[in-house]
Amino acid sequence: MRLSILLPFAGPALAVSCKNHTLWLCGDSTMAPGGGHNHTEGWGQYLQYSLDPHIRVNNSAYAGRSARTFTREGRFQAIFDKLTPGDWVVIQFGHNDGGIPATDTKYRVDCPGMGTETCPVTYDNQTEIVQTYVTYLKNASSTFLSKGARVLITSPTPTNPFESGTYSFNPTVYAYYSWYIAQSLGGPAAGIYYVSHGAYAAQAVRLLGQASADANYPMDNTHLSPYYADVFARAFVLGLKCGTAPVQGYVVNATSRIEGDVLGTCLPANATLPI
Ligand SMILES: *[C@@H]1O[C@H](CO)[C@@H](O)[C@H](O)[C@H]1NC(C)=O
Ligand SMILES: *[C@@H]1O[C@H](CO)[C@@H](O)[C@H](O)[C@H]1NC(C)=O
Ligand SMILES: *[C@@H]1O[C@H](CO)[C@@H](O)[C@H](O)[C@H]1NC(C)=O
Ligand SMILES: *[C@@H]1O[C@H](CO)[C@@H](O)[C@H](O)[C@H]1NC(C)=O
Ligand SMILES: *[C@@H]1O[C@H](CO)[C@@H](O)[C@H](O)[C@H]1NC(C)=O
Ligand SMILES: *[C@@H]1O[C@H](CO)[C@@H](O)[C@H](O)[C@H]1NC(C)=O
Ligand SMILES: *[C@@H]1O[C@H](CO)[C@@H](O)[C@H](O)[C@H]1NC(C)=O
C-alpha cells in the first residue's frame, strides 16, 4: 500500500486513518434490518449511505430487544468479541424497556430506576437478577471503551409526535438516562458521547407535517416506513455533525447540505451535555 500518496480530494477519514473500522449498531426494531417486519424498516439500514466506505456499518440491532435482553442473549458480547480499537458502537434502546419485571410476560423490561436497583424474577426456571437500563448500558459501554472502541449513547426514536392530532414531542426518560450514562462514564474525554437522536428525528417529523407522519408510521405509532427509516438515519447524521464525536469525520455530507427543509438545523445543546 502506498500510504504516502494522498489524493488531493481525499476525504478527511482517508487522511486521518488508513485502517478501516466498523460502526456497530445495537438497538431494537426501530433500528434493525427489517424493522418490526410488515414492510417497516430500521433506520440503521440507511446509515452507510452517509458514511465514507472506510467505516462499515454492522447493524446488529434486533427487533423486540431491550437493554436487558440484548445483554442476556449475548448480543453485546458478540460485538465485544469482534470489535477492534478505533471502532465505534451506537447504543439505542427504550421502546421495549419500560414496565415492571415481575408482571412482564415477555421477560424483557428493565428494573425501574437509574442506579443499582435490582428486580429478581424467575425466567427459564432460573432466577434472573434484572438490572436497570443504566446498569446494563454502563456495563456494555465500559467493556467497549476498555477495548479501545468509542461509544455513542443515543435517545430512542420518537413515537409519532402527531399521534394526538397536533405535534407534541417530549423526550422519554430513556433520553435522560442515555445522557446520564454518557456523562457518568466520563463523556467525550473518555470516548463516550450522547446523541439526541430522538429530538433530531422529531424535528424532521415536525417539518414534514402530520400527513407525512401518519403515512410513514404505517403499522403503529412506533415502527417506520423505509422512507422514515432513511429520514431518521439522516437526522442521526445531522446530530453527529452538530456534536463533537470524531466519527463525524466519516460523514460524506457537508452540514450545510444536510440542514434544510426536511431535517431542520442543529439543536441548541445544553453546555453540560456530553455531545
Ligand atoms: C478499506 O475500505 C476501502 C473502501 O471501502 C476498500 O477499498 C479497502 O479494500 C478496505 N481495506 C481493507 C484492508 O479492508
Ligand atoms: C455483524 O456482527 C454480528 C455480530 O458479530 C455478526 O454475527 C454478523 O455476521 C455481522 N454482520 C455482517 C453483515 O457482517
Ligand atoms: C456485563 O456485560 C457482559 C458482556 O456483555 C455480560 O456478560 C454481563 O452479564 C453484563 N453484566 C450486567 C450486570 O449487565
Ligand atoms: C420449568 O420447569 C417445569 C417444571 O419442572 C417444566 O415443566 C418446564 O418445562 C420448565 N420450563 C423450562 C423453560 O425449562
Ligand atoms: C401491518 O400493517 C398494516 C398496515 O399497513 C396493518 O393494517 C396491519 O395490522 C399490520 N399488521 C401487523 C401484524 O401489525
Ligand atoms: C449524504 O449523501 C449521500 C450520497 O448522496 C446520500 O445518500 C445521503 O442520504 C446523504 N446524507 C445526508 C445526511 O444528507
Ligand atoms: C443541562 O442538562 C442537564 C441534564 O438534563 C440538566 O441537569 C441541567 O440542569 C441542564 N442545564 C441547563 C443550564 O439547562
XYZ file of C-alpha atoms and ligand atoms in Angstrom:
373
model
C 0.000 0.000 0.000
C 1.383 3.397 -0.933
C 0.019 5.298 2.002
C 2.296 8.241 1.400
C 0.311 9.197 -1.696
C -2.587 11.341 -0.547
C -5.061 12.151 -3.257
C -5.815 15.869 -3.492
C -9.543 15.318 -2.949
C -9.252 12.573 -0.337
C -11.882 12.881 2.382
C -10.905 13.568 5.976
C -11.286 9.946 7.074
C -8.768 8.827 4.478
C -6.266 11.411 5.608
C -6.812 10.659 9.308
C -6.578 6.873 9.216
C -5.667 4.210 6.704
C -7.242 1.410 8.705
C -10.871 0.537 8.122
C -13.241 0.436 11.067
C -16.696 -0.827 11.925
C -19.598 1.147 13.343
C -21.640 -1.374 15.316
C -25.339 -0.726 15.881
C -27.115 -2.058 18.984
C -30.830 -1.426 19.282
C -34.382 -2.580 18.663
C -36.798 -2.818 15.695
C -36.688 0.921 15.041
C -33.015 0.427 14.056
C -32.882 -3.220 12.941
C -32.749 -4.836 9.488
C -36.379 -5.429 8.550
C -37.628 -3.061 11.263
C -40.649 -4.508 13.020
C -41.490 -6.576 9.894
C -44.724 -5.947 7.920
C -42.926 -3.646 5.435
C -41.395 -1.444 8.125
C -37.637 -0.791 8.247
C -34.996 0.166 10.808
C -33.030 3.397 10.420
C -29.695 1.606 10.821
C -30.131 0.214 7.307
C -29.647 3.671 5.772
C -26.729 4.991 7.799
C -23.986 3.660 5.500
C -25.119 5.976 2.671
C -23.928 8.992 4.656
C -20.592 7.465 5.635
C -17.251 7.035 3.934
C -16.780 3.361 2.931
C -13.709 3.199 5.184
C -16.151 2.666 8.043
C -18.636 -0.175 7.610
C -21.947 -0.263 9.442
C -22.748 -3.567 11.124
C -26.423 -3.379 12.015
C -26.705 -5.802 14.932
C -29.973 -4.255 16.165
C -32.729 -6.830 16.612
C -36.486 -6.434 16.824
C -38.071 -6.717 20.245
C -34.871 -6.218 22.200
C -34.237 -4.137 25.311
C -31.057 -3.256 27.192
C -31.799 -6.331 29.298
C -32.371 -8.896 26.538
C -29.531 -7.551 24.378
C -27.293 -8.293 27.382
C -28.896 -11.612 28.369
C -28.737 -13.011 24.837
C -25.035 -12.184 24.458
C -25.570 -9.610 21.699
C -23.232 -7.025 23.271
C -20.748 -9.830 23.942
C -20.765 -10.883 20.255
C -19.801 -7.339 19.279
C -17.218 -7.074 22.038
C -15.601 -10.288 20.741
C -15.198 -8.848 17.235
C -14.540 -5.153 17.647
C -11.099 -3.676 17.231
C -9.642 -0.483 18.719
C -10.880 2.542 16.796
C -14.324 1.046 16.086
C -17.485 2.871 17.118
C -20.573 1.457 18.841
C -24.015 3.097 18.770
C -26.391 2.007 21.532
C -30.079 2.893 21.387
C -32.811 1.308 23.494
C -36.005 2.365 25.235
C -39.026 1.131 23.274
C -39.026 -2.301 24.968
C -37.532 -1.344 28.309
C -40.364 0.157 30.326
C -42.542 -1.764 32.771
C -42.346 -3.926 35.857
C -40.256 -7.111 35.538
C -42.466 -9.116 37.910
C -45.508 -8.741 35.640
C -43.783 -8.630 32.225
C -44.742 -11.725 30.261
C -42.047 -11.042 27.635
C -39.200 -11.104 30.187
C -37.559 -8.072 28.666
C -38.248 -4.931 30.700
C -35.547 -3.452 32.915
C -35.711 -2.867 36.638
C -37.021 0.687 37.209
C -34.521 3.251 38.472
C -31.231 4.727 37.336
C -28.863 3.196 39.853
C -28.018 -0.257 41.127
C -31.618 -1.292 41.810
C -32.318 -4.962 41.053
C -35.524 -6.927 40.423
C -35.131 -10.695 40.843
C -37.542 -12.693 38.648
C -37.863 -16.289 37.521
C -37.002 -16.705 33.853
C -36.471 -20.030 32.132
C -36.849 -21.745 35.531
C -33.897 -19.802 36.935
C -33.535 -16.646 38.965
C -32.646 -13.680 36.776
C -31.433 -10.610 38.654
C -32.876 -7.893 36.433
C -30.785 -4.695 36.418
C -31.661 -1.128 35.431
C -31.293 0.266 31.906
C -28.444 2.393 33.265
C -26.623 -0.624 34.736
C -26.920 -2.666 31.528
C -25.746 0.116 29.249
C -22.970 1.367 31.531
C -21.717 -2.211 31.706
C -21.781 -2.681 27.940
C -20.278 0.755 27.263
C -17.421 0.321 29.688
C -16.454 -3.020 28.162
C -16.395 -1.412 24.688
C -14.349 1.544 25.948
C -11.913 -0.828 27.653
C -11.196 -2.420 24.284
C -10.405 0.915 22.635
C -13.737 1.492 20.930
C -15.711 4.694 21.302
C -19.399 4.780 22.140
C -22.445 6.848 21.152
C -25.357 6.542 23.567
C -28.474 7.873 21.912
C -32.012 8.711 22.912
C -34.673 6.443 21.345
C -36.574 7.367 18.191
C -39.833 9.238 18.782
C -43.218 7.592 18.536
C -45.481 9.514 16.139
C -45.445 13.029 17.621
C -48.670 13.806 15.698
C -50.494 10.899 17.343
C -52.863 13.223 19.230
C -53.652 15.301 16.128
C -51.262 18.102 16.975
C -47.482 17.987 17.223
C -46.181 17.108 20.658
C -42.739 15.709 21.436
C -41.430 15.100 24.912
C -38.238 13.080 25.340
C -38.823 9.900 27.329
C -36.944 9.079 30.498
C -34.562 6.987 28.359
C -33.263 10.165 26.749
C -32.294 11.394 30.194
C -30.841 8.015 31.207
C -28.795 7.930 27.977
C -27.380 11.384 28.659
C -26.679 10.301 32.240
C -24.801 7.140 31.139
C -22.531 9.113 28.796
C -21.954 11.759 31.450
C -21.290 9.335 34.299
C -18.739 7.323 32.287
C -16.706 10.478 31.633
C -18.271 11.889 28.431
C -16.209 12.906 25.395
C -12.929 12.930 27.345
C -13.463 9.209 27.920
C -14.647 8.484 24.364
C -18.393 8.293 25.110
C -20.869 10.739 23.577
C -24.592 11.427 23.739
C -26.614 11.931 20.552
C -30.056 13.468 20.935
C -31.385 11.339 18.077
C -34.959 11.385 19.336
C -35.079 15.184 19.224
C -33.460 15.349 15.761
C -35.862 12.755 14.338
C -38.844 14.510 15.941
C -37.710 17.797 14.418
C -37.762 16.163 10.957
C -41.228 14.699 11.531
C -42.495 18.128 12.648
C -41.137 19.739 9.487
C -42.590 17.001 7.255
C -46.009 17.505 8.850
C -48.934 15.433 10.030
C -49.960 13.775 6.754
C -46.408 12.577 6.212
C -46.150 11.281 9.769
C -49.432 9.409 9.590
C -48.392 7.782 6.313
C -44.911 6.844 7.463
C -45.721 5.237 10.782
C -47.634 2.632 8.742
C -48.083 -0.149 11.264
C -48.477 1.586 14.615
C -47.060 4.742 16.189
C -43.569 3.289 16.654
C -42.360 1.431 13.551
C -41.083 3.254 10.490
C -41.672 3.113 6.768
C -38.474 2.699 4.723
C -38.720 6.420 3.886
C -38.843 7.463 7.539
C -36.073 4.985 8.360
C -33.924 6.889 5.851
C -35.053 10.274 7.223
C -34.228 9.130 10.763
C -30.782 7.908 9.645
C -30.146 11.333 8.127
C -31.443 13.018 11.284
C -28.920 10.950 13.229
C -26.174 12.130 10.890
C -27.225 15.734 11.490
C -26.996 15.021 15.227
C -23.466 13.676 14.706
C -22.438 16.710 12.677
C -23.843 19.056 15.315
C -21.972 17.271 18.108
C -18.290 16.668 18.771
C -17.770 12.920 18.279
C -14.868 12.411 15.847
C -16.900 9.769 13.973
C -18.394 12.809 12.197
C -15.158 12.807 10.177
C -16.532 9.830 8.250
C -19.719 11.669 7.181
C -19.569 12.323 3.448
C -22.123 15.178 3.523
C -21.440 18.798 4.370
C -23.530 20.125 7.268
C -24.858 22.870 5.014
C -26.277 20.207 2.686
C -27.897 18.226 5.495
C -29.626 21.137 7.186
C -32.766 22.345 5.472
C -36.500 21.951 4.952
C -36.630 18.261 5.891
C -34.164 17.821 8.729
C -34.032 21.317 10.160
C -30.900 22.593 11.790
C -28.597 21.953 14.742
C -30.495 21.910 18.030
C -29.199 24.018 20.893
C -27.044 21.918 23.178
C -27.099 22.440 26.886
C -23.490 23.200 27.781
C -23.371 20.291 30.205
C -24.448 17.730 27.595
C -21.699 15.238 26.739
C -22.184 15.514 22.972
C -10.945 -0.369 3.249
O -12.114 0.225 2.698
C -11.934 0.615 1.341
C -13.212 1.344 0.931
O -14.326 0.520 1.120
C -11.669 -0.628 0.492
O -11.445 -0.237 -0.853
C -10.444 -1.353 1.029
O -10.304 -2.571 0.346
C -10.606 -1.635 2.513
N -9.362 -2.167 3.030
C -9.323 -3.252 3.773
C -7.968 -3.660 4.273
O -10.314 -3.905 4.044
C -22.469 -8.128 12.311
O -21.956 -8.533 13.561
C -22.553 -9.712 14.068
C -22.025 -9.897 15.492
O -20.650 -10.055 15.495
C -22.237 -10.869 13.145
O -22.848 -12.043 13.629
C -22.768 -10.536 11.758
O -22.405 -11.542 10.850
C -22.231 -9.213 11.277
N -22.921 -8.849 10.050
C -22.274 -8.553 8.954
C -23.117 -8.207 7.778
O -21.047 -8.562 8.892
C -21.925 -7.033 31.518
O -21.577 -7.308 30.186
C -21.122 -8.617 29.937
C -20.749 -8.692 28.475
O -21.845 -8.311 27.678
C -22.207 -9.609 30.298
O -21.729 -10.933 30.167
C -22.659 -9.379 31.738
O -23.765 -10.214 32.028
C -23.059 -7.946 31.926
N -23.465 -7.682 33.298
C -24.501 -6.888 33.575
C -24.808 -6.698 35.018
O -25.167 -6.354 32.700
C -39.683 -25.374 34.007
O -39.954 -26.380 34.959
C -41.179 -27.043 34.750
C -41.427 -27.986 35.941
O -40.262 -28.698 36.253
C -41.109 -27.788 33.426
O -42.341 -28.439 33.177
C -40.852 -26.786 32.317
O -40.697 -27.453 31.083
C -39.600 -25.971 32.625
N -39.500 -24.901 31.635
C -38.362 -24.621 31.022
C -38.417 -23.462 30.081
O -37.333 -25.252 31.199
C -49.352 -4.459 9.021
O -49.597 -3.151 8.503
C -50.919 -2.912 8.087
C -50.986 -1.501 7.538
O -50.028 -1.326 6.544
C -51.877 -3.079 9.257
O -53.198 -2.950 8.797
C -51.678 -4.450 9.890
O -52.440 -4.529 11.069
C -50.227 -4.663 10.236
N -50.004 -5.974 10.772
C -49.452 -6.173 11.952
C -49.235 -7.602 12.340
O -49.105 -5.263 12.682
C -25.282 12.101 2.083
O -25.075 11.882 0.709
C -25.422 10.562 0.280
C -24.992 10.438 -1.165
O -25.565 11.429 -1.913
C -26.901 10.340 0.486
O -27.260 9.022 0.099
C -27.222 10.536 1.959
O -28.604 10.391 2.198
C -26.742 11.897 2.416
N -26.920 12.009 3.859
C -27.482 13.081 4.445
C -27.477 13.084 5.920
O -27.940 14.004 3.811
C -28.424 20.636 31.273
O -28.909 19.301 31.202
C -28.790 18.568 32.395
C -29.275 17.192 32.107
O -30.536 17.197 31.515
C -29.592 19.235 33.491
O -29.396 18.547 34.697
C -29.125 20.654 33.657
O -29.954 21.314 34.581
C -29.186 21.396 32.318
N -28.603 22.725 32.470
C -29.176 23.790 31.952
C -28.428 25.070 32.187
O -30.223 23.754 31.319
